[in-house]
GROMACS .gro file of C-alpha atoms in nm:
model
  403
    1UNK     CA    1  10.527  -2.816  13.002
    2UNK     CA    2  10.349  -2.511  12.954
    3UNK     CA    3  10.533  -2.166  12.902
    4UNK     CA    4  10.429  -1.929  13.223
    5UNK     CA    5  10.280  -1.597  13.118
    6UNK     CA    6  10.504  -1.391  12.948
    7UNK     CA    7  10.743  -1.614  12.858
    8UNK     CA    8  10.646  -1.615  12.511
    9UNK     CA    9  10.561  -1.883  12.256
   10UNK     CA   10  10.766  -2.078  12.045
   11UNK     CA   11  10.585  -2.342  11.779
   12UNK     CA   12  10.690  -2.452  11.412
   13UNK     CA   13  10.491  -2.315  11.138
   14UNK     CA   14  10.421  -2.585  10.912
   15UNK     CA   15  10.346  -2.319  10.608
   16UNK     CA   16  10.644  -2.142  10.626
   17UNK     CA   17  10.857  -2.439  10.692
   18UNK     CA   18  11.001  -2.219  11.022
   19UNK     CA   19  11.002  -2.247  11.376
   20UNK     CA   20  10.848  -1.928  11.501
   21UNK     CA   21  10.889  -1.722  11.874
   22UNK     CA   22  10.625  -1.454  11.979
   23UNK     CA   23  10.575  -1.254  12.220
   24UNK     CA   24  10.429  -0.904  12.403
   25UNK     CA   25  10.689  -0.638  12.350
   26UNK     CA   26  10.735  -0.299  12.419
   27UNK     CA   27  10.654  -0.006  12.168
   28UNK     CA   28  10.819   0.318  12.095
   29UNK     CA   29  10.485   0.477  12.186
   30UNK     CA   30  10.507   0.286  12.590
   31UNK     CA   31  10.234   0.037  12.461
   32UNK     CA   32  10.290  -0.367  12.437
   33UNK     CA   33  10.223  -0.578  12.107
   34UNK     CA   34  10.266  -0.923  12.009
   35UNK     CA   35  10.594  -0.962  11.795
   36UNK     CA   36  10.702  -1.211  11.636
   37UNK     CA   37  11.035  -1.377  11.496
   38UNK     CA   38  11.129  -1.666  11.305
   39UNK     CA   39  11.420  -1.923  11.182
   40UNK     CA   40  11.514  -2.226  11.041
   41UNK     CA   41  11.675  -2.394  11.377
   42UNK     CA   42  11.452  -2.336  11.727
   43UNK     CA   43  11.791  -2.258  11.954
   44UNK     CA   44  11.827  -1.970  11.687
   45UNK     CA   45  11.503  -1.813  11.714
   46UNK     CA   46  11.457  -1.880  12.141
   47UNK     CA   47  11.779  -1.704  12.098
   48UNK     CA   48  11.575  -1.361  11.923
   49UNK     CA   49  11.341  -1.389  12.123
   50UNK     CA   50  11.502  -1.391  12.457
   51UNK     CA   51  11.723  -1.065  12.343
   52UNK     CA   52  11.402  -0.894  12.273
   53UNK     CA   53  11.252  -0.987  12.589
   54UNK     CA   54  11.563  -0.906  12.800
   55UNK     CA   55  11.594  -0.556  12.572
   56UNK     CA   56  11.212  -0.455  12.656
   57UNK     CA   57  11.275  -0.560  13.020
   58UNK     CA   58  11.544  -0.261  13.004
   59UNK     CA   59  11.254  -0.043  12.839
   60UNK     CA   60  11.450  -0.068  12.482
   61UNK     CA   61  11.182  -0.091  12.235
   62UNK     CA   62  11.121  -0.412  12.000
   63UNK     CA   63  11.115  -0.194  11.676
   64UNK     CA   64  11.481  -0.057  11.812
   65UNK     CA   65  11.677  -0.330  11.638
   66UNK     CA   66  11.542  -0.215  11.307
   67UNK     CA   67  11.515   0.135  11.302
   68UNK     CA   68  11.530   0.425  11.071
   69UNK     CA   69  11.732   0.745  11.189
   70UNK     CA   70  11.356   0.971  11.198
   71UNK     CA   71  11.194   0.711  11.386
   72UNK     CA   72  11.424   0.680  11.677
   73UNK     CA   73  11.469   1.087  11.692
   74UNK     CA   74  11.126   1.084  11.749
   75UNK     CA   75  11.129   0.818  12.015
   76UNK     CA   76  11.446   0.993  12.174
   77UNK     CA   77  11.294   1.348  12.157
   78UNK     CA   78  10.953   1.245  12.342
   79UNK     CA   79  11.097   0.970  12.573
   80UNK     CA   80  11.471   1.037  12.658
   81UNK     CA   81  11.516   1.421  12.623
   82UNK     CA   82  11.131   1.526  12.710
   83UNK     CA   83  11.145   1.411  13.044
   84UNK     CA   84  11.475   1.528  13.131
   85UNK     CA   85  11.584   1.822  13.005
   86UNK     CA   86  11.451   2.214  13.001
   87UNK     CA   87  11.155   2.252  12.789
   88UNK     CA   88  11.350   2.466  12.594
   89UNK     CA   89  11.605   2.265  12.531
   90UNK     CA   90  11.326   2.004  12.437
   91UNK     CA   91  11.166   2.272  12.168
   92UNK     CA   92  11.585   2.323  12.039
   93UNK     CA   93  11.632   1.944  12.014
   94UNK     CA   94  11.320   1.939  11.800
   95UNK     CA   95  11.354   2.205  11.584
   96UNK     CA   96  11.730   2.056  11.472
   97UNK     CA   97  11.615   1.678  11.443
   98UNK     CA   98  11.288   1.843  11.208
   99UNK     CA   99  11.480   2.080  10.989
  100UNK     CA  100  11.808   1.944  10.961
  101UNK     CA  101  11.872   1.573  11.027
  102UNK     CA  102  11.520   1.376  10.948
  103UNK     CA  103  11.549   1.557  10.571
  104UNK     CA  104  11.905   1.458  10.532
  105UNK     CA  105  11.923   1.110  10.746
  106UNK     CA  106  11.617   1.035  10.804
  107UNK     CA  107  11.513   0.736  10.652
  108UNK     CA  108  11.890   0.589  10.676
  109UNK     CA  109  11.878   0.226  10.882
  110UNK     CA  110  12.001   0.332  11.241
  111UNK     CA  111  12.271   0.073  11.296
  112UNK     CA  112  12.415   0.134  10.910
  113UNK     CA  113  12.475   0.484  11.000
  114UNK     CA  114  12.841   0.527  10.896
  115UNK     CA  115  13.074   0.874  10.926
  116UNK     CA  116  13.056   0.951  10.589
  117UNK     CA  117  12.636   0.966  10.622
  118UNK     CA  118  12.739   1.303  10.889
  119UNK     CA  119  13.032   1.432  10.671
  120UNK     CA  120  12.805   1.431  10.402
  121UNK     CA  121  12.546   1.576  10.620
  122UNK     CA  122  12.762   1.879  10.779
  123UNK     CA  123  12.891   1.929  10.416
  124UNK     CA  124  12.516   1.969  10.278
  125UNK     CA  125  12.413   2.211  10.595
  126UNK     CA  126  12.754   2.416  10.559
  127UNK     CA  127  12.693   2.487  10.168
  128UNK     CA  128  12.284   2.532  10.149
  129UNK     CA  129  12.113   2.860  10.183
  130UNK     CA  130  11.888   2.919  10.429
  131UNK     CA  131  11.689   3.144  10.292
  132UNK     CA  132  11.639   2.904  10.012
  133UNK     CA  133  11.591   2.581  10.266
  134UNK     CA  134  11.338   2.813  10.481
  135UNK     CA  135  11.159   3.021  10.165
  136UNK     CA  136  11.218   3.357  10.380
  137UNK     CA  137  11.209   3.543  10.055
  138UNK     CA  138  10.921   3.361   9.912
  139UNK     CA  139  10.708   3.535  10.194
  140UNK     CA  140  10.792   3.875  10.126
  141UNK     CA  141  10.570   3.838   9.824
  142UNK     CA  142  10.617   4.166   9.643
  143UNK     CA  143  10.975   4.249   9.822
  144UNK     CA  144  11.129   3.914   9.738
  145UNK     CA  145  11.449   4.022   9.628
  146UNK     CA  146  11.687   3.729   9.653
  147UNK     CA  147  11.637   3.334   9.601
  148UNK     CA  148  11.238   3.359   9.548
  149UNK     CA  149  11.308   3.537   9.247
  150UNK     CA  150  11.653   3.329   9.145
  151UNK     CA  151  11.930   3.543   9.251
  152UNK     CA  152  12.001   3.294   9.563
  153UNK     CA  153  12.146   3.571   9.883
  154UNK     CA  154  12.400   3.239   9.997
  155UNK     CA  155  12.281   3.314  10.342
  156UNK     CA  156  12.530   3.051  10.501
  157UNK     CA  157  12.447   2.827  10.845
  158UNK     CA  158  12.672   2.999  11.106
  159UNK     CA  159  12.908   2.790  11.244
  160UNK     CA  160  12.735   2.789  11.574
  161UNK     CA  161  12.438   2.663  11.399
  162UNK     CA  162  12.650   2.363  11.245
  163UNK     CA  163  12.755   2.264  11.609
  164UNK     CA  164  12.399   2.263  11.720
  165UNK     CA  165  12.323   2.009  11.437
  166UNK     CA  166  12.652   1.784  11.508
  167UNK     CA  167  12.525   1.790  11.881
  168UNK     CA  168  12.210   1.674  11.858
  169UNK     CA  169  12.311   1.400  11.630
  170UNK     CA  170  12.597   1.335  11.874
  171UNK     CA  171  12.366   1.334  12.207
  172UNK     CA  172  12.089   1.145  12.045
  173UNK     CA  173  12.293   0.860  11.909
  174UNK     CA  174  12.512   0.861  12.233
  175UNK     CA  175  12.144   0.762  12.403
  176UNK     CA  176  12.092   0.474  12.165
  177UNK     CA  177  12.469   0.360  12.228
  178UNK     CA  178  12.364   0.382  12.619
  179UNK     CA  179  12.049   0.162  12.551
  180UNK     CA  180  12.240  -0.106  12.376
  181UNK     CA  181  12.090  -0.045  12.043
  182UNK     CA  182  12.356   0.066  11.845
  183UNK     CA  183  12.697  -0.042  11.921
  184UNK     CA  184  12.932   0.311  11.842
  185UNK     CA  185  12.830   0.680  11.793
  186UNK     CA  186  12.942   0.747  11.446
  187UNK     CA  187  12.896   1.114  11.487
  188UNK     CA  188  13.207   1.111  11.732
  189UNK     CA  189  13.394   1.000  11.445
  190UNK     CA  190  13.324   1.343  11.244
  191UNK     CA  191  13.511   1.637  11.431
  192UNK     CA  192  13.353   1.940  11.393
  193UNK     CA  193  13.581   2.306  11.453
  194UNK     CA  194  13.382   2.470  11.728
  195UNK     CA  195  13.239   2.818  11.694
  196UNK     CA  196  13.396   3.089  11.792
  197UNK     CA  197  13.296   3.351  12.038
  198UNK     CA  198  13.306   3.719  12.102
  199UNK     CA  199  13.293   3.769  12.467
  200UNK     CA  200  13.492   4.072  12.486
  201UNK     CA  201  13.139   4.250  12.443
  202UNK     CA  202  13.118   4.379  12.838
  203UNK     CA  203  13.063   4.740  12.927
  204UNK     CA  204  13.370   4.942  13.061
  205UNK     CA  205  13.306   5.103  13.399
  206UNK     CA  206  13.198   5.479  13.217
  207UNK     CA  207  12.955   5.267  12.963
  208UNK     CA  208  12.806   5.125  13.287
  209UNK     CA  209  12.777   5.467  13.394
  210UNK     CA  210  12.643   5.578  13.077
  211UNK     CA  211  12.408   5.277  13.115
  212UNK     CA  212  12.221   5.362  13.437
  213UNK     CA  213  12.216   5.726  13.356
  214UNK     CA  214  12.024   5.647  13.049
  215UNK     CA  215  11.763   5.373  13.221
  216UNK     CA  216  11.697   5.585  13.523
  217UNK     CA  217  11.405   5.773  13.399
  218UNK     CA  218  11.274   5.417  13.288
  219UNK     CA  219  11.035   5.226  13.452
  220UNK     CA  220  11.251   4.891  13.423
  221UNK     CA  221  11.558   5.124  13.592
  222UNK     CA  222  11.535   4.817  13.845
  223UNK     CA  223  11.582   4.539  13.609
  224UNK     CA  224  11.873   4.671  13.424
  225UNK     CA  225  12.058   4.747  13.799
  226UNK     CA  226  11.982   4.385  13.833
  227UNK     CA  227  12.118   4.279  13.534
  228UNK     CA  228  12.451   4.522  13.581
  229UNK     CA  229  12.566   4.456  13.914
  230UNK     CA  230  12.401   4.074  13.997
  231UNK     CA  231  12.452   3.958  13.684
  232UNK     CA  232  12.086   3.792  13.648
  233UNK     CA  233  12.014   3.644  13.298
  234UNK     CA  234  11.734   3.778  13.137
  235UNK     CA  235  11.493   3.477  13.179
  236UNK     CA  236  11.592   3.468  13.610
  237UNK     CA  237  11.538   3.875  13.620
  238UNK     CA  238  11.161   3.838  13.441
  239UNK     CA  239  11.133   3.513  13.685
  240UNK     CA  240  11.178   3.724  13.980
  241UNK     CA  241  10.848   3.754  14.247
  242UNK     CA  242  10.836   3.993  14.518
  243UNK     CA  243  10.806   3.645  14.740
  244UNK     CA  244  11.203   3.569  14.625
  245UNK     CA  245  11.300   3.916  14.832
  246UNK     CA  246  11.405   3.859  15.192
  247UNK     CA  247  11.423   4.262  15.296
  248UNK     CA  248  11.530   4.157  15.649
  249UNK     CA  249  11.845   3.954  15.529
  250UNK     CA  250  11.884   4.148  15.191
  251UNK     CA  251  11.925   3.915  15.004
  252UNK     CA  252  11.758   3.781  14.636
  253UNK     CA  253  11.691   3.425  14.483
  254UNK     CA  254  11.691   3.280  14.237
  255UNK     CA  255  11.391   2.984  14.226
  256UNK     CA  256  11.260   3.046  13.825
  257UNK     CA  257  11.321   3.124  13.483
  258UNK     CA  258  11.092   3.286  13.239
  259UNK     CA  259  11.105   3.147  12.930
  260UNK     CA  260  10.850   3.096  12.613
  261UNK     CA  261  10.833   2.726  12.515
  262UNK     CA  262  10.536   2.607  12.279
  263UNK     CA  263  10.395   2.919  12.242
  264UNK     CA  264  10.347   2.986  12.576
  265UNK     CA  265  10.503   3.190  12.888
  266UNK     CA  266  10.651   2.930  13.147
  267UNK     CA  267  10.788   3.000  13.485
  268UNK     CA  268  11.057   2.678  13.450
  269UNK     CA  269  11.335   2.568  13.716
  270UNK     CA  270  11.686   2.769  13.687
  271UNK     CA  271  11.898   2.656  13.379
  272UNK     CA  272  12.156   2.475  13.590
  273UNK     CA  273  12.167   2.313  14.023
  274UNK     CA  274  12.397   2.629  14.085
  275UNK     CA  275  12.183   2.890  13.880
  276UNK     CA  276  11.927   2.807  14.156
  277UNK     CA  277  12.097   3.054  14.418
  278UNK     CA  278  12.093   3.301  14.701
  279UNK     CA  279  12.308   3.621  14.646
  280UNK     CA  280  12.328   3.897  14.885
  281UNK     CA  281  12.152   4.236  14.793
  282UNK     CA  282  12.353   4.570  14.834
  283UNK     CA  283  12.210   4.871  14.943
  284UNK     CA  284  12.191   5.036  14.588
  285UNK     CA  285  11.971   4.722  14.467
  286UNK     CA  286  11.752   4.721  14.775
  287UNK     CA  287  11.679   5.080  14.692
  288UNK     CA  288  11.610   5.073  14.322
  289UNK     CA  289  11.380   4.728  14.427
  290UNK     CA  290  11.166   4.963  14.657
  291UNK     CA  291  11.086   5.277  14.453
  292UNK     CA  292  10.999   4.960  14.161
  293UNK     CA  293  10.774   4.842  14.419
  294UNK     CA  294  10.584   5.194  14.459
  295UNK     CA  295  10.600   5.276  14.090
  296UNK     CA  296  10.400   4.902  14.061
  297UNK     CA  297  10.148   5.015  14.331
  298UNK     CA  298  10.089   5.311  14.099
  299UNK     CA  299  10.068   5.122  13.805
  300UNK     CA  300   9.798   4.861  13.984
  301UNK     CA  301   9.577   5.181  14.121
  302UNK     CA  302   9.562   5.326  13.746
  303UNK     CA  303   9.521   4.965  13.568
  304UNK     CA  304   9.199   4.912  13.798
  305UNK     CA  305   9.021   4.607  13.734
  306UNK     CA  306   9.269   4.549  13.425
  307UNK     CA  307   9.530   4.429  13.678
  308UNK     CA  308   9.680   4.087  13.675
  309UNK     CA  309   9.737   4.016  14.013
  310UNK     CA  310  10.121   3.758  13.930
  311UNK     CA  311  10.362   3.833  14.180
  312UNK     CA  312  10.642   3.908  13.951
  313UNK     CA  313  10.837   4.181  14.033
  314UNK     CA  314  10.911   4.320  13.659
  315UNK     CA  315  10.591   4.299  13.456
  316UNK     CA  316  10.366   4.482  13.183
  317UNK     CA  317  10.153   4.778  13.283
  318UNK     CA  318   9.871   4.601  13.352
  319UNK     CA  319  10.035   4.311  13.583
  320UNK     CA  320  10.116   4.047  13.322
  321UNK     CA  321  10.418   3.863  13.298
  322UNK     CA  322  10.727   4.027  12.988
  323UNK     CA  323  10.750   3.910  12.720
  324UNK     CA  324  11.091   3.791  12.714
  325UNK     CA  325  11.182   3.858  12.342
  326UNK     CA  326  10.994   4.214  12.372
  327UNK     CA  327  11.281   4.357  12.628
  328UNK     CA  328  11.458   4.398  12.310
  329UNK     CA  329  11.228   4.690  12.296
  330UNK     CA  330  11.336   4.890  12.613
  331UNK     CA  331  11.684   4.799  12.578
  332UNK     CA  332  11.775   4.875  12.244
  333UNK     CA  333  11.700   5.278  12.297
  334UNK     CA  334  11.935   5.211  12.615
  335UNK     CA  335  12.208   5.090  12.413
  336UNK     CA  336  12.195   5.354  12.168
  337UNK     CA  337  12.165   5.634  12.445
  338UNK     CA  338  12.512   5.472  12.633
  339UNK     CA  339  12.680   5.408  12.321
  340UNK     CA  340  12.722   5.052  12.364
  341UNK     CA  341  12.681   5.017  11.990
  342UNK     CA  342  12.561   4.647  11.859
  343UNK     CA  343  12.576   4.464  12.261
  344UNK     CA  344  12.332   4.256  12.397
  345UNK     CA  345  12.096   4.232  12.671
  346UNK     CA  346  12.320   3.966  12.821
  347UNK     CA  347  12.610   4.149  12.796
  348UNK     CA  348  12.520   4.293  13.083
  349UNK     CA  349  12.584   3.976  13.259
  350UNK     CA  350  12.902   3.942  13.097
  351UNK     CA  351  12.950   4.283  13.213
  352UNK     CA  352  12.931   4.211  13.604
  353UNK     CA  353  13.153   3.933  13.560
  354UNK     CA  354  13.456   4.126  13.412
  355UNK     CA  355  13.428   4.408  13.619
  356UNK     CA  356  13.431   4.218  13.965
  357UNK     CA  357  13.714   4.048  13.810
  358UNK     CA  358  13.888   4.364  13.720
  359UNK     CA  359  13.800   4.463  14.097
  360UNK     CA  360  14.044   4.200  14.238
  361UNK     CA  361  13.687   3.967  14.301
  362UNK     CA  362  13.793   3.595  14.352
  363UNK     CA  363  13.676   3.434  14.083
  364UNK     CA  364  13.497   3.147  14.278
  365UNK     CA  365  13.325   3.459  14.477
  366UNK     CA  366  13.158   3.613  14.089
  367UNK     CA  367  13.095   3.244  14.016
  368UNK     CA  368  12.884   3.195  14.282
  369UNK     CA  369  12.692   3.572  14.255
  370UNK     CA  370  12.622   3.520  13.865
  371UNK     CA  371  12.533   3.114  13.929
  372UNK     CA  372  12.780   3.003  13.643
  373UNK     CA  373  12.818   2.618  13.658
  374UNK     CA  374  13.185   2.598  13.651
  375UNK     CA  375  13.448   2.854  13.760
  376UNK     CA  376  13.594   2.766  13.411
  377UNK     CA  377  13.313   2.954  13.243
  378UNK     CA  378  13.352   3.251  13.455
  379UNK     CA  379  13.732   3.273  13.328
  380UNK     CA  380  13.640   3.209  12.975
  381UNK     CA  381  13.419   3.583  12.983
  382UNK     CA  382  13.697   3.737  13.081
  383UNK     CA  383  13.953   3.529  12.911
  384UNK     CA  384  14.005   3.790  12.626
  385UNK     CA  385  14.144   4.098  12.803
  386UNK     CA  386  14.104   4.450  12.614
  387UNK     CA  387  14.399   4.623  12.506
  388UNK     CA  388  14.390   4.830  12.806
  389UNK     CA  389  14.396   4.560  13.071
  390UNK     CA  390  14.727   4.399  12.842
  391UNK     CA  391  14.840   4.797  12.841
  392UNK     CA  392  14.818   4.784  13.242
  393UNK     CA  393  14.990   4.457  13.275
  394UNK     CA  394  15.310   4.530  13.056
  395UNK     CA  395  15.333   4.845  13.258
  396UNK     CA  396  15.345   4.687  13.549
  397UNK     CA  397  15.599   4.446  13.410
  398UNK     CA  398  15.815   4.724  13.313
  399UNK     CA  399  15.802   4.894  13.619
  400UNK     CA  400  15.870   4.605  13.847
  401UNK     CA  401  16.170   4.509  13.551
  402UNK     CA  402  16.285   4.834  13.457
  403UNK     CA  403  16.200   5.077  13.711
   0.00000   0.00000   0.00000
């Protein structure tokens, strides 16, 4: 009887002394090619062949079941992660799997991937300079001053870095476990001590003060109000358009980020389902929001036909989206002008949290203002209390104890 189409063939090979199955598969790159696969006994090889059928059916492809570790990155990168997650966390993914794991792992066999292949890795990451992995010093050309000139700077991974790498390895072999091509994720087996966090870096209410003083003469006095008291992330507040204002109902949200992915700006969806949100606008934001609205106006009269007509509420002087990485340059002078020494621009968001927490705020309330995922991460900002908060508490033990 003759096989239907697609079934496959399956003939002895007189040559090879073999009997032989073929059939059209399923590529890494979405495309279908003949395959073929052979043995010595025909149940054996209908065997192969029907569990690479009934593995391409699932959209596993034929090539899976012999793998090397850069090869299947790749697939996972363009066909698992690419189409599901941010397109930043698409360019992150990358970058690790390029740098780190496809030089160390990447032509190890998938399914012989062992725990001592990522011990070994995470020790060779932990001990290797990156200036001397990167050649950072090699491009200063007549400054090189460290490993371009021998005297290595042992410019260490952070540990944060060394999670990153675990994590991808972790998230990209968890995919293959989920597609039935390998059968355990090895990189479970490997523990790795997570980094740890400073997130005691908030402003106190007179550094707020100190804060707002300082940007008022600015003309991003809006954005950093934002930032203070909504607790925006950088990406939502250069994301903002005048449309995402409702002056009736005062309130603001939250439909875009603003991030650069590629090389190029891109307006992409809020980082989480609850970052997309509506929060209510207070009086003081309403007001800062329209004297930024006249000072635009301004700005659009004097740029003329130089004007970039985007909608975004915070942009350049000619109309043009900001540069996220170049509000470094506004904020920095800030900073120095409040005193808040080495903080960051996200701080600020850190920031709002503790002080509507210090304010008696439920914390399911600032949750839901700042768009944090969990209520868990909301505690975890404020989880290390300054010495003055700790000061206030055993005061008010005493008192209630002692009198």
């Amino acid at each position: 009887m003759k096989a239907a189409n697609g079934d496959g063939s399956i003939y002895w090979r007189e040559s090879r002394g073999l009997w032989v199955a073929s059939a059209y598969l399923l590529m890494a790159d979405g495309t279908y090619r003949r395959k073929e696969v052979s043995s010595k006994t025909r149940d054996i090889v209908v065997r192969k062949l029907r569990d690479l059928q009934a593995k391409s059916d699932k959209g596993i492809p034929a090539e899976a079941t012999n793998w090397y570790l850069d090869a299947y990155l790749k697939y996972w990168l363009e066909h698992i992660v690419k189409p599901s997650k941010k397109p930043k966390t698409h360019q992150g993914y990358e970058l690790v799997a390029r740098v780190h794991l496809i030089p160390h792992l990447g032509r190890k066999k998938l399914h012989k991937l062992n725990g001592a292949d990522v011990r070994l890795l995470i020790k060779r990451v932990r001990s290797t300079c990156l200036c001397c992995m990167h050649g950072y010093d090699q491009r200063r050309v007549a400054e090189a001053k460290c490993c371009a000139i021998g005297r290595c700077c042992e410019r260490r991974p952070s540990d944060r870095l060394v999670e990153q790498i675990h994590a991808v390895l972790r998230n990209a072999l968890q995919a293959a476990v989920r597609e039935e091509v390998l059968q355990r994720n090895v990189a479970k087996l490997v523990q790795i001590e997570g980094a740890q966090y400073d997130t005691n870096r908030g402003a106190t209410e007179d550094q707020a003060r100190l804060l707002l003083k300082a940007a008022k003469p600015t003309r991003l006095y809006a954005l950093f109000v934002l930032a203070l008291f909504m607790g925006l992330r950088r990406g939502e507040l250069l994301g903002l358009k005048w449309e995402d204002i409702d002056w009736v109902e005062k309130t603001l949200t939250v439909r875009r980020t603003l991030q650069r992915v590629d090389g190029a700006l891109r307006a992409v969806t809020p980082k989480t389902r609850k970052s997309r949100r509506t929060v209510p606008l207070i009086e003081l934001c309403l007001d800062v929001l329209r004297t930024h609205k006249a000072l635009q106006a301004k700005e659009r009269l004097a740029a003329g036909a130089k004007w970039v007509d985007t909608g975004y509420i915070f942009t350049t002087e000619i109309g043009t989206p900001i540069e996220p990485d170049n509000l470094r340059r506004d904020w920095y002078p800030l900073r120095v002008l409040a005193g808040l020494g080495e903080m960051r621009f996200h701080d600020l968001r850190h920031s709002c949290v503790t002080l509507l927490l210090r304010l008696g705020v439920p914390p399911h309330i600032v949750q839901a203002i700042v768009g944090h995922a969990d209520v868990q991460v909301t505690m975890a900002i404020y989880a290390h209390a300054s010495l003055e908060d700790q000061r206030k508490a055993l005061d008010q033990l005493a008192t209630s104890v002692a009198g």
